[in-house]
Short mmCIF file of C-alpha atoms (C1' of nucleotides) in Angstrom, two decimals:
data_model
loop_
_atom_site.label_atom_id
_atom_site.label_comp_id
_atom_site.label_asym_id
_atom_site.label_seq_id
_atom_site.Cartn_x
_atom_site.Cartn_y
_atom_site.Cartn_z
CA UNK A 236 -5.33 -22.17 23.31
CA UNK A 237 -8.23 -20.45 21.63
CA UNK A 238 -9.28 -21.79 18.28
CA UNK A 239 -11.81 -21.15 15.54
CA UNK A 240 -14.66 -23.47 14.59
CA UNK A 241 -13.98 -25.71 11.58
CA UNK A 242 -16.23 -23.50 9.43
CA UNK A 243 -14.38 -20.41 10.51
CA UNK A 244 -11.07 -22.10 9.87
CA UNK A 245 -12.18 -23.06 6.37
CA UNK A 246 -13.23 -19.51 5.63
CA UNK A 247 -9.98 -18.13 7.02
CA UNK A 248 -8.11 -20.66 4.92
CA UNK A 249 -10.03 -19.55 1.86
CA UNK A 250 -9.12 -15.93 2.41
CA UNK A 251 -5.54 -16.96 2.96
CA UNK A 252 -5.48 -18.94 -0.26
CA UNK A 253 -6.95 -15.96 -2.07
CA UNK A 254 -4.26 -13.68 -0.68
CA UNK A 255 -1.48 -15.95 -1.87
CA UNK A 256 -3.02 -16.39 -5.31
CA UNK A 257 -3.37 -12.65 -5.65
CA UNK A 258 0.25 -12.14 -4.76
CA UNK A 259 1.63 -14.87 -7.00
CA UNK A 260 -0.54 -14.08 -10.01
CA UNK A 261 0.19 -10.38 -9.81
CA UNK A 262 3.93 -10.81 -9.76
CA UNK A 263 3.74 -13.42 -12.51
CA UNK A 264 1.68 -11.10 -14.67
CA UNK A 265 3.85 -8.08 -13.99
CA UNK A 266 6.89 -9.98 -15.15
CA UNK A 267 5.20 -10.35 -18.54
CA UNK A 268 3.98 -6.79 -18.93
CA UNK A 269 6.00 -4.28 -20.97
CA UNK A 270 6.92 -0.70 -20.00
CA UNK A 271 7.15 -1.68 -16.33
CA UNK A 272 3.37 -1.69 -16.19
CA UNK A 273 1.84 -2.94 -12.98
CA UNK A 274 -1.41 -4.88 -12.81
CA UNK A 275 -3.21 -1.78 -11.55
CA UNK A 276 -1.90 0.28 -14.45
CA UNK A 277 -2.64 -2.41 -17.02
CA UNK A 278 -6.17 -2.91 -15.73
CA UNK A 279 -6.79 0.78 -16.01
CA UNK A 280 -5.48 1.03 -19.58
CA UNK A 281 -7.54 -2.01 -20.47
CA UNK A 282 -10.65 -0.55 -18.92
CA UNK A 283 -10.27 2.72 -20.79
CA UNK A 284 -9.75 0.92 -24.07
CA UNK A 285 -12.71 -1.43 -23.73
CA UNK A 286 -15.27 0.95 -22.32
CA UNK A 287 -15.77 4.03 -24.33
CA UNK A 288 -17.02 7.22 -22.79
CA UNK A 289 -15.77 9.86 -20.47
CA UNK A 290 -14.16 8.71 -17.27
CA UNK A 291 -13.35 10.86 -14.29
CA UNK A 292 -10.89 9.71 -11.62
CA UNK A 293 -13.79 9.37 -9.19
CA UNK A 294 -15.77 7.12 -11.53
CA UNK A 295 -12.69 5.02 -12.15
CA UNK A 296 -12.05 4.72 -8.42
CA UNK A 297 -15.61 3.49 -7.92
CA UNK A 298 -15.34 1.05 -10.82
CA UNK A 299 -12.14 -0.45 -9.41
CA UNK A 300 -13.21 -0.38 -5.78
CA UNK A 301 -10.26 1.70 -4.67
CA UNK A 302 -10.11 5.03 -2.90
CA UNK A 303 -9.80 8.26 -4.85
CA UNK A 304 -6.32 8.67 -3.42
CA UNK A 305 -5.23 5.34 -4.85
CA UNK A 306 -6.64 6.30 -8.24
CA UNK A 307 -4.87 9.67 -8.14
CA UNK A 308 -1.60 7.85 -7.66
CA UNK A 309 -2.12 5.31 -10.44
CA UNK A 310 -3.27 8.01 -12.85
CA UNK A 311 -0.23 10.12 -12.09
CA UNK A 312 2.08 7.22 -12.90
CA UNK A 313 0.28 6.49 -16.16
CA UNK A 314 0.38 10.15 -17.08
CA UNK A 315 4.12 10.24 -16.36
CA UNK A 316 4.50 7.35 -18.80
CA UNK A 317 2.51 9.27 -21.38
CA UNK A 318 -0.25 6.68 -21.59
CA UNK A 319 -3.15 8.85 -20.48
CA UNK A 320 -3.97 12.53 -20.48
CA UNK A 321 -5.75 14.31 -17.65
CA UNK A 322 -7.60 17.50 -18.48
CA UNK A 323 -9.92 19.63 -16.38
CA UNK A 324 -13.61 18.98 -16.98
CA UNK A 325 -15.08 22.17 -18.45
CA UNK A 326 -18.48 21.21 -17.04
CA UNK A 327 -17.33 20.68 -13.46
CA UNK A 328 -14.57 22.69 -11.89
CA UNK A 329 -13.76 19.92 -9.43
CA UNK A 330 -13.46 17.11 -11.93
CA UNK A 331 -10.97 15.93 -14.55
CA UNK A 332 -11.38 13.86 -17.68
CA UNK A 333 -9.15 10.86 -18.29
CA UNK A 334 -8.26 9.99 -21.88
CA UNK A 335 -6.08 7.27 -23.39
CA UNK A 336 -3.29 8.64 -25.55
CA UNK A 337 -2.18 6.89 -28.74
CA UNK A 338 0.88 5.66 -26.87
CA UNK A 339 -1.46 4.34 -24.20
CA UNK A 340 -3.47 2.41 -26.76
CA UNK A 341 -0.30 0.91 -28.19
CA UNK A 342 0.98 0.04 -24.72
CA UNK A 343 -2.32 -1.62 -23.86
CA UNK A 344 -2.27 -3.70 -27.03
CA UNK A 345 1.32 -4.72 -26.40
CA UNK A 346 0.50 -5.59 -22.80
CA UNK A 347 -2.47 -7.67 -23.85
CA UNK A 348 -0.36 -9.51 -26.40
CA UNK A 349 2.28 -10.16 -23.75
CA UNK A 350 -0.17 -11.33 -21.10
CA UNK A 351 -2.27 -13.55 -23.33
CA UNK A 352 0.14 -16.50 -23.53
CA UNK A 353 0.55 -16.47 -19.76
CA UNK A 354 -3.18 -16.69 -19.28
CA UNK A 355 -3.41 -19.42 -21.90
CA UNK A 356 -0.77 -21.43 -20.07
CA UNK A 357 -2.75 -21.13 -16.90
CA UNK A 358 -5.39 -23.37 -18.42
CA UNK A 359 -3.05 -26.21 -17.49
CA UNK A 360 -3.84 -25.39 -13.89
CA UNK A 361 -7.55 -24.76 -14.14
CA UNK A 362 -9.90 -25.93 -16.86
CA UNK A 363 -12.36 -23.39 -18.26
CA UNK A 364 -15.20 -25.28 -16.58
CA UNK A 365 -13.47 -25.04 -13.21
CA UNK A 366 -12.99 -21.33 -13.75
CA UNK A 367 -16.64 -20.97 -14.68
CA UNK A 368 -17.72 -22.90 -11.61
CA UNK A 369 -15.68 -20.89 -9.17
CA UNK A 370 -16.39 -17.40 -10.42
CA UNK A 371 -20.03 -17.09 -9.28
CA UNK A 372 -19.13 -18.22 -5.78
CA UNK A 373 -16.38 -15.67 -5.51
CA UNK A 374 -18.69 -13.02 -6.91
CA UNK A 375 -21.15 -13.73 -4.13
CA UNK A 376 -18.40 -13.34 -1.58
CA UNK A 377 -17.15 -10.15 -3.19
CA UNK A 378 -20.61 -8.64 -3.27
CA UNK A 379 -21.19 -9.53 0.36
CA UNK A 380 -17.85 -8.01 1.36
CA UNK A 381 -18.61 -4.92 -0.66
CA UNK A 382 -21.94 -4.48 1.09
CA UNK A 383 -20.37 -4.89 4.51
CA UNK A 384 -17.74 -2.28 3.89
CA UNK B 101 -8.79 -3.68 -30.99
CA UNK B 102 -6.95 -6.67 -29.66
CA UNK B 103 -8.90 -8.90 -27.33
CA UNK B 104 -8.48 -12.04 -25.28
CA UNK B 105 -10.27 -15.31 -25.96
CA UNK B 106 -13.34 -15.96 -23.80
CA UNK B 107 -11.34 -18.46 -21.73
CA UNK B 108 -8.59 -15.95 -21.16
CA UNK B 109 -11.12 -13.31 -20.27
CA UNK B 110 -12.72 -15.62 -17.72
CA UNK B 111 -9.35 -16.36 -16.15
CA UNK B 112 -8.45 -12.69 -16.07
CA UNK B 113 -11.83 -11.97 -14.51
CA UNK B 114 -11.18 -14.63 -11.90
CA UNK B 115 -7.86 -13.09 -10.95
CA UNK B 116 -9.53 -9.72 -10.83
CA UNK B 117 -12.27 -11.01 -8.54
CA UNK B 118 -9.63 -12.55 -6.32
CA UNK B 119 -7.77 -9.27 -6.09
CA UNK B 120 -10.86 -7.38 -5.01
CA UNK B 121 -11.84 -10.03 -2.46
CA UNK B 122 -8.36 -9.94 -1.02
CA UNK B 123 -8.51 -6.20 -0.69
CA UNK B 124 -11.98 -6.04 0.82
CA UNK B 125 -11.53 -8.95 3.22
CA UNK B 126 -8.20 -7.67 4.47
CA UNK B 127 -9.49 -4.24 5.29
CA UNK B 128 -12.62 -5.71 6.88
CA UNK B 129 -10.52 -8.02 9.03
CA UNK B 130 -8.06 -5.32 10.01
CA UNK B 131 -10.89 -3.17 11.26
CA UNK B 132 -11.73 -5.96 13.73
CA UNK B 133 -8.21 -6.70 14.93
CA UNK B 134 -6.94 -5.14 18.18
CA UNK B 135 -3.60 -3.41 18.76
CA UNK B 136 -3.57 -2.09 15.21
CA UNK B 137 -2.60 -5.55 14.03
CA UNK B 138 -2.49 -6.07 10.28
CA UNK B 139 -3.44 -9.33 8.60
CA UNK B 140 0.23 -10.07 8.00
CA UNK B 141 1.03 -9.52 11.65
CA UNK B 142 -1.96 -11.51 12.87
CA UNK B 143 -1.18 -14.42 10.56
CA UNK B 144 2.34 -14.50 11.87
CA UNK B 145 1.27 -14.49 15.53
CA UNK B 146 -1.26 -17.18 14.74
CA UNK B 147 1.32 -19.29 12.97
CA UNK B 148 3.76 -19.07 15.87
CA UNK B 149 1.06 -20.00 18.35
CA UNK B 150 -0.26 -22.99 16.43
CA UNK B 151 2.98 -24.49 15.25
CA UNK B 152 5.44 -25.17 17.97
CA UNK B 153 9.13 -25.29 17.31
CA UNK B 154 11.91 -22.90 16.46
CA UNK B 155 11.29 -20.51 13.65
CA UNK B 156 13.87 -18.39 11.92
CA UNK B 157 12.89 -15.38 9.80
CA UNK B 158 13.99 -17.27 6.70
CA UNK B 159 11.77 -20.28 7.50
CA UNK B 160 8.86 -17.97 8.20
CA UNK B 161 9.42 -16.14 4.93
CA UNK B 162 9.34 -19.46 3.08
CA UNK B 163 6.21 -20.59 4.92
CA UNK B 164 4.37 -17.39 4.04
CA UNK B 165 5.70 -17.10 0.51
CA UNK B 166 7.15 -13.66 1.03
CA UNK B 167 10.67 -12.37 0.59
CA UNK B 168 13.07 -12.24 3.52
CA UNK B 169 12.92 -8.46 3.34
CA UNK B 170 9.19 -8.48 3.83
CA UNK B 171 9.54 -10.81 6.79
CA UNK B 172 12.22 -8.60 8.32
CA UNK B 173 9.82 -5.71 8.20
CA UNK B 174 6.85 -7.56 9.68
CA UNK B 175 9.00 -9.03 12.45
CA UNK B 176 10.36 -5.62 13.33
CA UNK B 177 6.87 -4.23 13.71
CA UNK B 178 5.78 -7.13 15.91
CA UNK B 179 8.91 -6.78 17.99
CA UNK B 180 8.23 -3.07 18.42
CA UNK B 181 4.79 -4.00 19.75
CA UNK B 182 6.41 -6.43 22.17
CA UNK B 183 4.65 -9.47 20.71
CA UNK B 184 7.70 -11.43 19.63
CA UNK B 185 11.33 -11.62 20.66
CA UNK B 186 14.20 -11.98 18.22
CA UNK B 187 17.42 -13.46 19.55
CA UNK B 188 20.56 -14.54 17.72
CA UNK B 189 20.77 -18.26 17.02
CA UNK B 190 23.70 -19.60 19.04
CA UNK B 191 24.10 -22.42 16.54
CA UNK B 192 24.27 -20.19 13.46
CA UNK B 193 25.82 -16.76 13.48
CA UNK B 194 23.71 -15.62 10.54
CA UNK B 195 20.35 -16.67 11.90
CA UNK B 196 17.91 -15.48 14.52
CA UNK B 197 15.25 -17.26 16.53
CA UNK B 198 11.71 -15.89 16.69
CA UNK B 199 9.69 -16.46 19.86
CA UNK B 200 6.21 -15.41 20.91
CA UNK B 201 6.18 -13.33 24.08
CA UNK B 202 3.42 -13.67 26.68
CA UNK B 203 2.00 -10.38 25.42
CA UNK B 204 2.11 -11.84 21.92
CA UNK B 205 0.13 -14.88 23.02
CA UNK B 206 -2.45 -12.67 24.68
CA UNK B 207 -2.66 -10.43 21.62
CA UNK B 208 -3.14 -13.44 19.37
CA UNK B 209 -5.95 -14.79 21.55
CA UNK B 210 -7.63 -11.39 21.63
CA UNK B 211 -7.26 -11.06 17.87
CA UNK B 212 -8.76 -14.48 17.30
CA UNK B 213 -11.66 -13.66 19.57
CA UNK B 214 -12.22 -10.39 17.70
CA UNK B 215 -12.00 -11.94 14.24
CA UNK B 216 -14.19 -14.95 14.95
CA UNK B 217 -17.55 -13.18 14.84
CA UNK B 218 -16.64 -11.50 11.55
CA UNK B 219 -15.84 -14.87 10.02
CA UNK B 220 -19.03 -16.33 11.42
CA UNK B 221 -21.04 -13.54 9.83
CA UNK B 222 -19.45 -14.28 6.50
CA UNK B 223 -21.34 -17.56 6.44
CA UNK B 224 -24.29 -15.46 5.30
CA UNK B 225 -22.38 -14.87 2.11
CA UNK B 226 -20.97 -18.34 1.51
CA UNK B 227 -22.26 -21.57 2.94
CA UNK B 228 -19.69 -23.97 4.37
CA UNK B 229 -20.32 -26.31 1.46
CA UNK B 230 -19.60 -23.57 -1.03
CA UNK B 231 -16.40 -22.79 0.81
CA UNK B 232 -15.45 -26.44 0.78
CA UNK B 233 -16.17 -26.68 -2.93
CA UNK B 234 -14.10 -23.71 -3.92
CA UNK B 235 -11.01 -24.29 -1.81
CA UNK B 236 -9.56 -27.27 -3.73
CA UNK B 237 -9.87 -25.43 -7.02
CA UNK B 238 -8.05 -22.42 -5.67
CA UNK B 239 -5.42 -24.68 -4.14
CA UNK B 240 -4.75 -26.15 -7.56
CA UNK B 241 -4.33 -22.67 -8.98
CA UNK B 242 -2.09 -21.60 -6.12
CA UNK B 243 0.11 -24.66 -6.49
CA UNK B 244 0.42 -24.11 -10.22
CA UNK B 245 1.34 -20.47 -9.72
CA UNK B 246 3.84 -21.41 -7.07
CA UNK B 247 5.53 -23.88 -9.41
CA UNK B 248 5.69 -21.35 -12.23
CA UNK B 249 7.33 -18.71 -10.10
"C1'" DA C 279 -28.99 34.29 -2.45
"C1'" DC C 280 -26.68 32.05 1.35
"C1'" DT C 281 -25.39 28.63 4.04
"C1'" DA C 282 -24.65 23.78 4.93
"C1'" DG C 283 -23.58 19.51 3.18
"C1'" DA C 284 -21.83 16.53 -0.51
"C1'" DT C 285 -18.35 15.54 -3.91
"C1'" DA C 286 -13.68 15.80 -6.63
"C1'" DG C 287 -9.06 15.70 -6.46
"C1'" DT C 288 -4.84 15.86 -3.76
"C1'" DA C 289 -1.45 15.21 0.04
"C1'" DT C 290 0.41 12.66 3.81
"C1'" DG C 291 1.72 8.86 6.56
"C1'" DA C 292 1.43 4.04 7.46
"C1'" DC C 293 1.87 -0.77 5.99
"C1'" DA C 294 2.86 -4.83 2.83
"C1'" DT C 295 5.13 -6.17 -0.88
"C1'" DC C 296 8.91 -6.85 -4.34
"C1'" DA C 297 13.56 -6.58 -6.46
"C1'" DA C 298 18.19 -5.61 -5.97
"C1'" DA C 299 22.29 -4.63 -3.48
"C1'" DC C 300 24.90 -5.32 0.64
"C1'" DT C 301 27.26 -7.63 4.92
"C1'" DA C 302 28.23 -11.48 7.63
"C1'" DA C 303 28.61 -16.20 8.26
"C1'" DA C 304 28.22 -21.04 6.99
"C1'" DA C 305 29.04 -24.81 3.59
"C1'" DA C 306 31.22 -26.92 -0.13
"C1'" DG C 307 35.08 -27.98 -3.06
"C1'" DG C 308 39.72 -28.16 -4.14
"C1'" DC D 20 43.22 -24.73 4.82
"C1'" DC D 21 41.71 -21.52 1.53
"C1'" DT D 22 38.59 -20.01 -1.93
"C1'" DT D 23 34.06 -19.99 -3.86
"C1'" DT D 24 29.32 -20.37 -3.39
"C1'" DT D 25 25.28 -20.31 -0.76
"C1'" DT D 26 22.44 -18.66 2.87
"C1'" DA D 27 20.55 -15.25 6.58
"C1'" DG D 28 19.26 -10.94 7.59
"C1'" DT D 29 18.98 -6.04 6.44
"C1'" DT D 30 18.46 -1.89 3.70
"C1'" DT D 31 16.70 0.92 0.02
"C1'" DG D 32 13.56 2.45 -3.39
"C1'" DA D 33 9.44 1.59 -5.94
"C1'" DT D 34 4.40 0.50 -6.09
"C1'" DG D 35 -0.36 -0.19 -4.38
"C1'" DT D 36 -3.33 0.39 -0.86
"C1'" DC D 37 -5.84 2.59 3.03
"C1'" DA D 38 -7.43 6.26 6.28
"C1'" DT D 39 -7.48 10.88 7.23
"C1'" DA D 40 -7.31 15.58 6.45
"C1'" DC D 41 -7.44 19.49 3.35
"C1'" DT D 42 -9.01 22.65 -0.60
"C1'" DA D 43 -12.03 23.77 -4.20
"C1'" DT D 44 -16.35 23.37 -6.21
"C1'" DC D 45 -20.98 21.94 -6.77
"C1'" DT D 46 -25.78 21.11 -4.87
"C1'" DA D 47 -29.64 21.53 -1.99
"C1'" DG D 48 -32.52 23.49 1.37
"C1'" DT D 49 -34.04 27.37 3.43
#
DNA sequence: ACTAGATAGTATGACATCAAACTAAAAAGG
DNA sequence: CCTTTTTAGTTTGATGTCATACTATCTAGT
């Protein structure tokens, strides 16, 4: 039977662990979020609220490391919920401009308020210093993966 | 504007990083795998090869932390590819027994051989000691999330 | 200016995933 | 034994994601 080297196994195990954490944390978080918001939708609302300026779907797709098609889909769902508005960019006939609506701002605040306690509870699992220690390592991995796309 | 505490922000950032890594590493791995195998399919073949014994869809679903419906779907795709066989369990009219076919064993070996070099390359991003350091922390988080499901 | 190439947004089809509803069969409790 | 509850597997519909292909528009190079 073919096998991997111990180092390869450890790396595979790491990716596996990451996959499970992603799955569990997403579904946990989505259970807390109001308006049937998904993590993708919440992240987008949050991004638009925190970072001022004009955002096109293409810029958002790049910021979130997803394809333009994925962003189209998420934006359409948020628009259907009335949380963002999408208008043509007068300066570029191909582009659109994404704007948070007032309802979107309220939804984002409500979502943040709902998610906060869950994140606070998670400190029982991982101390802030553990979080701080692990983040740079994962960033290195993420950057490497991004470059080898 | 409502905000999260720095600790909450760090935790949210960690989950975000994990989501991106999961996405990037999965698509990178799937580009290497033969037979159009997905990570889910490869993991399942690998599991069946490594761990002897009789596996029902329900046991597999529990082992992989996915719903039975998800496992049904993955098993159907692997069966369509001829890599597993699904037969009724004579001892339990509700259950089925999952078995690797010879083609499935060959596909798993080929997939492992194809994925190995990619994992080896990833050592440029993360040294084995960094991997070893980060795994226990993530395990703690995963276990906590699993208990708070 | 015109053409060729790059970029923006969209559409489609595939896959993984979940939740919820459903059927069939086993297990448990009277 | 019979009824109730639990369990196994499936189905359906929603979401996120990708790759690919397509249209419209912008940009650059000639």
